[in-house]
Structure formats: C-alpha cells, structure tokens
Amino acid sequence: MQAPTIGGVSVPRGDGKTVVRVRRGASLTDFADKINANPASLVTVLFHLGEMATATQSLDEDTFKVLGSELGFDIQVVSPEDEERELFDAFNIDLDYGVEVEDEEDLEPRPPVVTVMGHVDHGKTRLLDAIRNANVIAGEAGGITQHIGAYQVTKEHEGENRAITFIDTPGHEAFTAMRARGAKVTDIAILVVAANDGVMPQTIEALNHAQAADVPIVVAVNKIDVEGANPDKVRQQLTEYNLIAEEYGGDTMFVDVSAKQGLHIDSLLEAVLLTADAALDLRANPDKDALGVAIEANLDRGRGATATVLVQAGTLAVGDSIVAGSAHGRVRAMLDEHGNNLDVALPSRPVQVLGLSSVPRAGDTFVVAPDDRTARQIAEKREAADRQASLAKARKRISLEDLNQALAAGKVETLNLILKGDVSGSVEALEDALLQIDVGEEVDLRIIDRGVGAITMNNINLAMASNAVIIGFNVRAEGQNAEYAEREGVEIRYYSVIYQAIEEIEAALKGMLKPEFEEHEVGTAEIREIFRSSKFGNIAGSIVRSGEIRRGAKARITRDGVVISESVDVAGLRRFKDDVTEVREGYECGINLGSFNDLQVGDLIATYEMREKPRA
Ligand code: GDP
C-alpha cells in the first residue's frame, strides 16, 4: 500500500485510472486545481520524486507522467491544437490537409500565396499596386477594384497560365501576428529593398520573420529608376544575412524592379513561380470540404460581418455552413477582388464571405461544417475555450529558468533570443558577446531579431511564434505590450549591464539557473523513551520541542549535536492510541521512524522540508 503522505504532505490520490487532462505547458498549480490539492504540497511530492520545479513553472509531459503514476492519476497532456482537433473530431471534421496526409492521386497543384515585406517606404504598397495593375492585361474586366485583403493574379509561365495569390496587407506585422496564432498562410515572401536606400532595420526584421517561419524569400530590389540606385549593393548587403543571390552562387532570386514605372514586374512574378517550383510542393486536395484561414474581416454596415478567407484545402461553395474562429454562419455569397460573385473557391483562393454571425479574427482557422447547427456548436465551444484560455494564467513559453530542462528533454535545441536596446552600439556589443558564448554541441544560440527602441508588439509576436526570449537592454516593454507579453507567456529579461546579461544567459545554457531549494526546519522533537514493538519496530516516545512534527516528513536524527542519520521518514505518528497527522510544540507523541531503529533516549529528531529559494 502507498503511504498516505509523501514528504510530509498529504495530497489527493487517484485510483490509477483517474484521467486528468492538463493543457500543454501546464504547471503544478494547474494540476493542483484539477485535483483540489495544494500546489505547494505537489512541489514537495515532486521533490521527493527527484524533480525540482516551482509551482508555476511549466512541466513537461514526462514529469507529469512520473507525478501522475505516483499519485494514481493518468495525467494526459493536451496541446491547444489537440484540443481543437478533438473538438473537430467530435463532429467528424478532418483538419488534416497537407501534402503529407492526402492520397497522392487526390492532390492538385495550387497557387503560391505570397506576402510582401520590407522596410517602410521601400515600396511595398506601390509594388502590390503595380502587380495588381500589371495583371489587368490578363483580361479581368475592370481590373481589381475591391480591397478584400488578398488578390490573385495570373502569369504565363512555361506555356501555362499560373495563378499567384498575394496577401494585400504589406508588412510583416500581419504575417507574424497570424503566425503567432498558429496560422501558416504564406508560402513565399517577397522582400522589398529600395535600391537607393539599401538594407534597413525593418528589412532585417522582415527577413528574420520569414526565415524564422521557414518561408523562402524572393528579393525585389525596388526603385531602380531612382538616381543613385545601387542594386548590387543590396545584393552585397544581404549576403551577410544568408540571402545569397543566384548570380553570386546562392539560391535566392533577386529581381530589380521599379514599382513606380512598372518595370520587371513580370520577372518578379516569374521568380516567385520558379522559387515555388524549386523549393515547395504546393498541392492540395480540392475535392473535400474547405478549410483555411481568415485573413481579414470587418463589420460592414450594409452587409453585416464580412470575412476574407483563404481556402487552403477543399472547395468552398455558396451555401456551405462554416465556422471561422468563434464566428459561424452559412455562406450567403462569395466575392472575389473584382467584385464578382463566385459559386466556388478552390485552394489558395481568397474570397470575401458574407453571411457570418460575427467577425472572426485574422489568423482564425475556418472549416466547413456538415450543417448550421454543428457550425454553431463548434463556434460556441471555441468561444468557451478561448475564454478559458485567456482566464488561465499565462504560461511561459520558454524561460531561461526552465531552458535546461527543455534542452535535456530534447524539446528545444536552440535558444532563440530577440535583443532590444537603447542604442545600436550596445545591441551590437551584446550580440557579439552572446555569440561568443561557448555553448557546446547540443544547443544552438540564435539571435533571431535585434533592434533599437522599446519592446514592441511585433517583437512579442515574433517571440511567440519562434519560442524566443526577449532581452531588453535599458529598454522596456510598456503598458499594453508588457501585459500582452505576460498574458502570452513571453519571457522578457531586463538588463542594464552587458556582462550580467551574458552571465545569465550563459548560466541558463549550462543549466545553472534551475530553481534553488533550501531546507526549512519544520519541527524538532526529543526522544524521552523508546518502546519496542515487534510489529512496528521502535517507537520513539518524544516531546515536540519546536514547531510541529508531521507524519510523512523527512527527518534528521542527531545525537549530542552529531548527525546519526539523514533522510529518515516519519512513518507513523501517534498521540496516545490515536494516529495523528501532526503534533505541535509542547506535546508528547510516539514517532515511528520506519526501518530506522538505532535510537537512544536524548536523540533529537529534526524534521524539514525543501522550499524553493527566491532568486536574488
Ligand atoms: P511602403 O511603406 O513600403 O508601402 O512604401 P510605399 O509603397 O508607400 O512607397 C513609398 C514611396 O516610395 C512612395 O512615395 C512611392 O511612390 C515611392 N516608390 C515606391 N516604389 C517606387 C519606385 O519604384 N520608384 C520610385 N521612384 N518611387 C517609388
């Protein structure tokens, strides 16, 4: 039989089959909530199992399993994606659509989906206009008239008419915000760099975002019509960031363009298709219920809630019941970017959908449900889950403190950092120094973004999407941003001394930042008499001298100030004939120390527990 207490604390027990489900990233506190236990006592239990964790630290699945088997619970760790999947499973809706999961014969080619990114004023908006206009020739009456958040153009390529979908919100903010929410929309990024200005901070930021998402990049060197434009310099500058032009022996396509004069737009589209064909397998199964992502939505006075969705697989049709985030409804009409009504939308096609109950958020997934009722039920469940998620205390996605555990468990192989500082000199110095830390083979330290200025929403989104820790050097995240980071569980560390930042990160990488525990004396008792019991072994008749003695506690026995034994368990505790859980100072009691029998009158029994030491 298991002891009723572990480490001096009593905790609720399961029967070994009781299933408890916790969200991925849950802490002891979350688990404690589910079984009605005191989080601190679970810390102690875990400690006795040889694992140290704080009450609020995220635990990995293995640790939960160990803890669960000790306590008689079958702890199942579920990710938000799993939850979502289970929700859809319950309604028999299949969310898998990738090339990997479909039958080969069901797959049809689909157009690439492209996002335009780059530094402010380098011509992103103008380029999106130019691409839109260049395509008027392709025969659409009236050209693109509606802004719906995305549009499609066609380009003749190797004798075939190929479509390309452009997300019509320039900049990486939208891109990262969506990715932070788990939506992968973009297949290819066009990085716009003005040839008269060269690589600028947001160029790098955009590039970091794309690289972090593993999205191939085509570089549009823009404004070549401007005097002093130096497209070669742009190529040179970007080699530093691992974007090496084909003509320099790399595999990134660079195209010189002028968005203003509409120069070489065609070559740029060509480069997109070549890159897609070389680097990606863009196919989807059109022959099933549609699913995809909402990319833009608003409330229109006349038409109610409208949402532009990007179909990622299947075919969306007028009359389908859909759920997008926590909005639902039946597709009343679908409009494309020309304002034309469509009956169906195939993979990679963006369409504006009318008929939703409310406005979804950009990045929400949408799916077709079998009927209106199911759509509504799913939407309601999602809304409830959202509410719960935002109520639940934010988890650290990754923190320096638990980095080493995550590394050991093979959960992460890299520590991604985002550096923000007050002046560029200190950011560079910090980056240089960090990159010189010798971190050994197993772990990779990557600085995925750096910049000058306060910590922005965008930094936090990138940190969320890439599981990064943000380092603020003499700068802070303020107000809303700080709250957002807290809510989303992004760790921000602040420093004002470079070496301190370096020391801590080095320590984290070497596993020195684990929580520290210190012994805390709970009570002492003096042995006054010894009773021999054939059944239980020796019972120490004692008087509690300080604090209290608890059943199950760990004890140390000293004789004349010398330690006789460590780590002895208080296996039984009695007052007269009754079993009790604790005895306070001044009272007599019988203490059974289990198999430990080397006792003498006058020995001191000191019980202690391990408590987490707050870090200085
Ligand atoms: P964004 O901030 O990246 O979206 O940049 P915009 O598209 O708004 O362009 C910024 C400014 O640069 C505008 O005044 C554009 O007219 C101008 N611009 C954009 N592309 C070109 C180009 O190819 N040549 C010239 N001369 N000006 C351009």
Coordinates of N, CA, C and O in Angstrom, one line a residue, residues 286-410:
P286 N -8.6 19.4 -53.6 CA -9.7 20.3 -53.8 C -11.0 19.6 -53.6 O -12.1 20.3 -53.4
D287 N -10.9 18.3 -53.5 CA -12.2 17.5 -53.5 C -12.7 17.1 -52.2 O -12.8 16.0 -51.8
K288 N -12.8 18.1 -51.3 CA -13.4 17.9 -50.0 C -13.9 19.2 -49.4 O -13.8 20.2 -50.0
D289 N -14.5 19.1 -48.2 CA -15.0 20.3 -47.6 C -13.8 21.2 -47.3 O -12.7 20.8 -46.9
A290 N -14.1 22.5 -47.5 CA -13.0 23.5 -47.5 C -12.5 23.8 -46.0 O -13.3 23.6 -45.1
L291 N -11.3 24.1 -45.9 CA -10.8 24.7 -44.7 C -9.7 25.6 -45.0 O -9.1 25.6 -46.1
G292 N -9.4 26.6 -44.1 CA -8.4 27.6 -44.4 C -8.3 28.6 -43.3 O -8.5 28.2 -42.1
V293 N -7.9 29.8 -43.6 CA -7.7 30.8 -42.6 C -8.4 32.1 -43.0 O -8.5 32.5 -44.1
A294 N -8.9 32.8 -41.9 CA -9.4 34.1 -42.1 C -8.3 35.1 -42.2 O -7.4 35.0 -41.3
I295 N -8.2 35.9 -43.2 CA -7.1 36.9 -43.3 C -7.5 38.3 -43.1 O -6.7 39.2 -42.8
E296 N -8.8 38.6 -43.2 CA -9.2 40.0 -42.9 C -10.7 39.9 -42.6 O -11.4 39.0 -43.2
A297 N -11.2 40.7 -41.8 CA -12.6 40.7 -41.5 C -13.1 42.1 -41.0 O -12.3 42.8 -40.4
N298 N -14.3 42.4 -41.4 CA -14.8 43.6 -40.8 C -16.4 43.6 -40.8 O -17.0 42.7 -41.4
L299 N -16.9 44.6 -40.1 CA -18.3 44.7 -39.9 C -18.7 45.8 -40.9 O -18.3 46.9 -40.8
D300 N -19.5 45.4 -41.9 CA -20.0 46.3 -42.9 C -21.4 46.7 -42.6 O -22.2 45.8 -42.3
R301 N -21.6 48.0 -42.7 CA -22.9 48.5 -42.3 C -24.1 47.8 -43.1 O -25.1 47.3 -42.5
G302 N -23.9 47.7 -44.3 CA -25.0 47.2 -45.1 C -25.0 45.6 -45.1 O -26.1 45.0 -45.1
R303 N -23.8 45.0 -45.1 CA -23.7 43.6 -45.4 C -23.5 42.8 -44.1 O -23.4 41.5 -44.2
G304 N -23.3 43.4 -43.0 CA -23.0 42.7 -41.8 C -21.6 42.2 -41.7 O -20.7 42.9 -42.3
A305 N -21.3 41.1 -41.0 CA -19.9 40.7 -40.9 C -19.5 40.1 -42.2 O -20.1 39.3 -42.8
T306 N -18.3 40.6 -42.6 CA -17.7 40.0 -43.8 C -16.3 39.5 -43.4 O -15.7 40.1 -42.6
A307 N -15.9 38.5 -44.1 CA -14.5 38.0 -43.7 C -13.9 37.5 -45.0 O -14.6 36.9 -45.8
T308 N -12.6 37.9 -45.2 CA -11.9 37.3 -46.4 C -11.2 36.1 -45.8 O -10.5 36.1 -44.9
V309 N -11.5 34.9 -46.5 CA -10.8 33.7 -46.1 C -10.0 33.2 -47.2 O -10.3 33.5 -48.4
L310 N -8.9 32.6 -46.8 CA -8.0 32.0 -47.8 C -8.3 30.5 -47.7 O -8.1 29.9 -46.7
V311 N -8.8 29.9 -48.8 CA -9.0 28.5 -48.8 C -7.7 27.8 -48.9 O -6.9 28.1 -49.8
Q312 N -7.4 26.8 -48.0 CA -6.1 26.1 -48.1 C -6.3 24.7 -48.6 O -5.3 24.1 -49.1
A313 N -7.5 24.2 -48.4 CA -7.7 22.8 -49.0 C -9.2 22.7 -49.2 O -10.0 23.4 -48.6
G314 N -9.6 21.8 -50.1 CA -11.0 21.6 -50.4 C -11.6 22.7 -51.2 O -10.8 23.6 -51.7
T315 N -12.9 22.7 -51.4 CA -13.5 23.7 -52.2 C -14.7 24.3 -51.4 O -15.5 23.6 -50.8
L316 N -14.6 25.6 -51.3 CA -15.7 26.3 -50.5 C -16.8 26.7 -51.5 O -16.5 27.2 -52.6
A317 N -18.0 26.5 -51.1 CA -19.1 26.8 -52.0 C -20.2 27.6 -51.3 O -20.4 27.5 -50.1
V318 N -20.9 28.4 -52.1 CA -22.0 29.2 -51.6 C -23.0 28.1 -51.0 O -23.3 27.1 -51.5
G319 N -23.5 28.5 -49.8 CA -24.5 27.6 -49.1 C -23.8 26.7 -48.1 O -24.5 26.1 -47.2
D320 N -22.5 26.6 -48.1 CA -21.8 25.9 -47.0 C -22.0 26.5 -45.7 O -22.0 27.7 -45.5
S321 N -22.1 25.6 -44.7 CA -22.1 26.1 -43.3 C -20.6 26.2 -42.8 O -19.9 25.2 -42.9
I322 N -20.2 27.3 -42.3 CA -18.8 27.4 -41.9 C -18.7 28.0 -40.5 O -19.5 28.6 -40.0
V323 N -17.5 27.7 -39.9 CA -17.1 28.2 -38.7 C -15.7 28.9 -38.9 O -14.9 28.3 -39.5
A324 N -15.6 30.1 -38.5 CA -14.3 30.8 -38.6 C -14.0 31.4 -37.2 O -14.7 32.3 -36.8
G325 N -13.1 30.8 -36.5 CA -12.9 31.3 -35.1 C -14.1 31.0 -34.3 O -14.7 29.9 -34.4
S326 N -14.7 32.0 -33.7 CA -15.9 31.8 -33.0 C -17.1 32.4 -33.7 O -18.2 32.5 -33.2
A327 N -16.9 32.7 -35.0 CA -18.0 33.1 -35.8 C -18.5 31.9 -36.6 O -17.7 31.0 -36.9
H328 N -19.8 32.0 -37.0 CA -20.3 30.9 -37.8 C -21.4 31.4 -38.7 O -21.8 32.6 -38.6
G329 N -21.8 30.6 -39.6 CA -22.9 31.0 -40.5 C -22.9 30.3 -41.8 O -22.1 29.4 -41.9
R330 N -23.8 30.6 -42.6 CA -23.9 29.9 -43.9 C -23.4 30.9 -45.0 O -23.7 32.1 -44.9
V331 N -22.6 30.4 -45.9 CA -22.0 31.3 -46.9 C -23.2 31.8 -47.8 O -23.7 31.0 -48.6
R332 N -23.5 33.1 -47.6 CA -24.6 33.6 -48.4 C -24.1 34.0 -49.8 O -24.8 33.8 -50.8
A333 N -22.9 34.6 -49.8 CA -22.4 35.0 -51.1 C -20.8 35.0 -51.0 O -20.3 35.2 -49.9
M334 N -20.1 34.8 -52.1 CA -18.7 34.9 -52.1 C -18.3 35.9 -53.2 O -18.8 35.8 -54.3
L335 N -17.4 36.8 -52.8 CA -16.9 37.8 -53.8 C -15.4 37.7 -54.0 O -14.7 37.5 -53.0
D336 N -15.0 37.9 -55.2 CA -13.5 38.0 -55.4 C -13.1 39.4 -55.4 O -13.9 40.4 -55.2
E337 N -11.8 39.7 -55.7 CA -11.3 41.0 -55.6 C -11.8 41.9 -56.7 O -11.6 43.1 -56.7
H338 N -12.4 41.3 -57.7 CA -13.0 42.1 -58.8 C -14.5 42.5 -58.5 O -15.1 43.1 -59.3
G339 N -14.9 42.0 -57.4 CA -16.3 42.3 -57.0 C -17.3 41.3 -57.7 O -18.5 41.4 -57.6
N340 N -16.7 40.3 -58.3 CA -17.5 39.2 -58.9 C -18.0 38.2 -57.9 O -17.3 37.9 -57.0
N341 N -19.2 37.8 -58.2 CA -19.8 36.7 -57.3 C -19.2 35.4 -57.8 O -19.1 35.1 -59.0
L342 N -18.8 34.6 -56.8 CA -18.2 33.2 -57.1 C -19.2 32.2 -56.5 O -19.8 32.4 -55.5
D343 N -19.2 31.1 -57.2 CA -20.0 30.0 -56.6 C -19.1 29.0 -55.8 O -19.5 28.5 -54.8
V344 N -17.9 28.9 -56.3 CA -16.9 28.0 -55.5 C -15.6 28.7 -55.5 O -15.2 29.5 -56.3
A345 N -14.8 28.3 -54.4 CA -13.5 28.8 -54.3 C -12.5 27.6 -54.0 O -12.8 26.8 -53.2
L346 N -11.5 27.5 -54.8 CA -10.5 26.4 -54.8 C -9.3 26.7 -53.9 O -9.2 27.9 -53.5
P347 N -8.5 25.8 -53.6 CA -7.3 26.0 -52.7 C -6.5 27.2 -53.2 O -6.3 27.4 -54.4
S348 N -6.0 28.0 -52.2 CA -5.2 29.2 -52.5 C -6.0 30.4 -53.0 O -5.5 31.5 -53.3
R349 N -7.3 30.2 -53.0 CA -8.2 31.4 -53.5 C -8.7 32.1 -52.3 O -9.2 31.6 -51.3
P350 N -8.4 33.5 -52.3 CA -9.0 34.3 -51.3 C -10.4 34.7 -51.7 O -10.6 35.1 -52.8
V351 N -11.4 34.7 -50.8 CA -12.7 35.2 -51.1 C -13.3 35.9 -49.9 O -13.1 35.5 -48.8
Q352 N -14.1 36.9 -50.3 CA -14.8 37.6 -49.2 C -16.1 36.8 -49.0 O -16.9 36.6 -50.0
V353 N -16.4 36.5 -47.8 CA -17.5 35.6 -47.5 C -18.6 36.5 -46.7 O -18.2 37.2 -45.8
L354 N -19.8 36.4 -47.2 CA -20.9 37.1 -46.5 C -21.8 36.1 -45.8 O -21.9 35.0 -46.3
G355 N -22.3 36.4 -44.7 CA -23.2 35.5 -44.0 C -22.8 35.0 -42.6 O -23.5 34.2 -42.0
L356 N -21.7 35.6 -42.1 CA -21.2 35.1 -40.8 C -21.9 35.9 -39.7 O -22.4 37.0 -39.9
S357 N -22.0 35.2 -38.6 CA -22.7 35.8 -37.4 C -22.0 36.9 -36.8 O -22.5 37.8 -36.2
S358 N -20.6 36.8 -36.8 CA -19.8 37.8 -36.2 C -18.5 37.9 -36.9 O -18.3 37.2 -37.9
V359 N -17.6 38.7 -36.4 CA -16.4 39.0 -37.2 C -15.2 38.1 -36.6 O -14.9 38.2 -35.4
P360 N -14.7 37.2 -37.4 CA -13.6 36.4 -36.9 C -12.3 37.3 -36.8 O -12.3 38.4 -37.3
R361 N -11.3 36.7 -36.2 CA -10.0 37.5 -36.2 C -9.1 37.0 -37.3 O -9.2 35.8 -37.7
A362 N -8.2 37.9 -37.7 CA -7.2 37.5 -38.7 C -6.4 36.3 -38.1 O -6.0 36.4 -37.0
G363 N -6.3 35.3 -38.9 CA -5.5 34.1 -38.4 C -6.4 33.0 -37.8 O -5.9 31.9 -37.6
D364 N -7.7 33.3 -37.6 CA -8.5 32.2 -37.2 C -8.7 31.2 -38.3 O -8.8 31.5 -39.5
T365 N -8.7 29.9 -38.0 CA -9.0 28.9 -39.0 C -10.5 28.9 -39.3 O -11.3 29.1 -38.4
F366 N -10.8 28.5 -40.5 CA -12.2 28.3 -40.8 C -12.4 26.9 -41.4 O -11.5 26.4 -42.0
V367 N -13.5 26.3 -41.1 CA -13.8 25.0 -41.7 C -15.2 24.9 -42.1 O -16.1 25.7 -41.6
V368 N -15.5 24.0 -43.0 CA -16.9 23.8 -43.4 C -17.5 22.7 -42.4 O -16.8 21.7 -42.2
A369 N -18.6 23.0 -41.9 CA -19.3 22.0 -41.0 C -20.4 21.4 -41.8 O -20.9 21.9 -42.7
P370 N -20.9 20.2 -41.3 CA -21.9 19.5 -42.0 C -23.2 20.2 -42.1 O -24.0 20.1 -43.0
D371 N -23.5 21.0 -41.0 CA -24.8 21.8 -41.1 C -24.7 23.0 -40.2 O -23.7 23.1 -39.4
D372 N -25.7 23.8 -40.2 CA -25.7 25.1 -39.4 C -25.5 24.8 -37.9 O -24.8 25.5 -37.2
R373 N -26.2 23.8 -37.5 CA -26.3 23.5 -36.1 C -24.9 23.2 -35.6 O -24.4 23.7 -34.6
T374 N -24.2 22.3 -36.3 CA -22.9 21.9 -35.9 C -21.9 23.1 -35.9 O -21.1 23.3 -35.0
A375 N -22.1 23.9 -37.0 CA -21.2 25.1 -37.1 C -21.4 26.0 -35.8 O -20.4 26.4 -35.2
R376 N -22.6 26.1 -35.4 CA -22.9 27.0 -34.2 C -22.3 26.3 -33.0 O -21.7 27.0 -32.2
Q377 N -22.5 25.0 -32.9 CA -22.0 24.3 -31.7 C -20.4 24.5 -31.6 O -19.9 24.7 -30.5
I378 N -19.8 24.3 -32.7 CA -18.3 24.4 -32.7 C -17.9 25.8 -32.3 O -17.0 26.0 -31.5
A379 N -18.6 26.8 -32.9 CA -18.3 28.2 -32.6 C -18.4 28.4 -31.2 O -17.6 29.1 -30.5
E380 N -19.5 27.9 -30.6 CA -19.7 28.2 -29.1 C -18.6 27.5 -28.3 O -18.1 28.1 -27.3
K381 N -18.3 26.3 -28.7 CA -17.2 25.6 -27.9 C -15.9 26.3 -28.0 O -15.2 26.4 -27.0
R382 N -15.6 26.8 -29.2 CA -14.4 27.5 -29.4 C -14.3 28.8 -28.5 O -13.3 29.2 -28.0
E383 N -15.5 29.5 -28.5 CA -15.6 30.7 -27.8 C -15.3 30.4 -26.3 O -14.6 31.1 -25.6
A384 N -15.9 29.3 -25.8 CA -15.7 28.9 -24.4 C -14.3 28.6 -24.2 O -13.7 29.0 -23.1
A385 N -13.6 27.9 -25.1 CA -12.2 27.5 -24.9 C -11.3 28.8 -24.9 O -10.4 28.9 -24.1
D386 N -11.7 29.7 -25.8 CA -10.9 31.0 -25.8 C -11.0 31.7 -24.5 O -10.0 32.2 -24.0
R387 N -12.2 31.7 -24.0 CA -12.4 32.4 -22.7 C -11.6 31.8 -21.6 O -10.9 32.4 -20.9
Q388 N -11.6 30.4 -21.6 CA -10.9 29.7 -20.6 C -9.4 30.0 -20.8 O -8.7 30.2 -19.8
A389 N -8.9 29.9 -22.0 CA -7.5 30.1 -22.2 C -7.1 31.5 -21.7 O -6.0 31.6 -21.2
S390 N -7.9 32.5 -21.9 CA -7.4 33.8 -21.5 C -7.6 34.0 -20.0 O -6.9 34.8 -19.4
L391 N -8.4 33.1 -19.4 CA -8.5 33.2 -18.0 C -7.3 32.5 -17.3 O -6.8 32.9 -16.3
A392 N -6.9 31.4 -17.9 CA -5.8 30.6 -17.4 C -4.6 31.5 -17.3 O -4.4 32.3 -18.2
K393 N -3.9 31.4 -16.3 CA -2.7 32.3 -16.2 C -1.7 31.9 -17.3 O -1.6 30.8 -17.7
A394 N -1.1 33.0 -17.8 CA -0.2 32.8 -18.9 C 1.0 31.9 -18.5 O 1.5 31.9 -17.4
R395 N 1.4 31.0 -19.4 CA 2.5 30.2 -19.2 C 3.7 30.8 -19.9 O 3.6 31.3 -21.0
K396 N 4.8 30.5 -19.3 CA 6.0 30.9 -20.0 C 6.2 29.9 -21.2 O 6.1 28.7 -21.0
R397 N 6.3 30.4 -22.4 CA 6.5 29.5 -23.5 C 7.9 28.9 -23.3 O 8.1 27.7 -23.4
I398 N 8.8 29.8 -23.1 CA 10.1 29.3 -22.8 C 10.7 30.3 -21.8 O 10.6 31.5 -22.0
S399 N 11.4 29.9 -20.8 CA 12.1 30.8 -20.0 C 13.5 30.4 -19.7 O 13.8 29.2 -19.8
L400 N 14.3 31.3 -19.4 CA 15.7 30.9 -19.2 C 15.8 29.9 -18.0 O 16.6 29.0 -18.1
E401 N 14.9 30.0 -17.1 CA 14.9 29.1 -15.9 C 14.7 27.7 -16.3 O 15.3 26.8 -15.8
D402 N 13.7 27.4 -17.2 CA 13.5 26.0 -17.5 C 14.1 25.6 -18.8 O 13.9 24.5 -19.3
L403 N 15.0 26.4 -19.3 CA 15.6 26.1 -20.6 C 16.4 24.8 -20.5 O 16.3 24.0 -21.4
N404 N 17.1 24.6 -19.4 CA 17.9 23.4 -19.4 C 17.1 22.1 -19.4 O 17.5 21.2 -20.0
Q405 N 16.0 22.2 -18.7 CA 15.1 21.0 -18.7 C 14.6 20.8 -20.1 O 14.5 19.6 -20.6
A406 N 14.2 21.9 -20.8 CA 13.7 21.7 -22.1 C 14.8 21.2 -23.1 O 14.5 20.3 -23.9
L407 N 16.0 21.6 -22.8 CA 17.1 21.1 -23.7 C 17.3 19.6 -23.4 O 17.4 18.8 -24.3
A408 N 17.3 19.3 -22.1 CA 17.6 17.9 -21.7 C 16.5 17.0 -22.3 O 16.7 15.9 -22.7
A409 N 15.3 17.5 -22.3 CA 14.2 16.6 -22.8 C 14.1 16.6 -24.3 O 13.2 16.0 -24.9
G410 N 15.0 17.3 -24.9 CA 15.1 17.3 -26.4 C 13.9 18.2 -27.0 O 13.6 18.1 -28.2

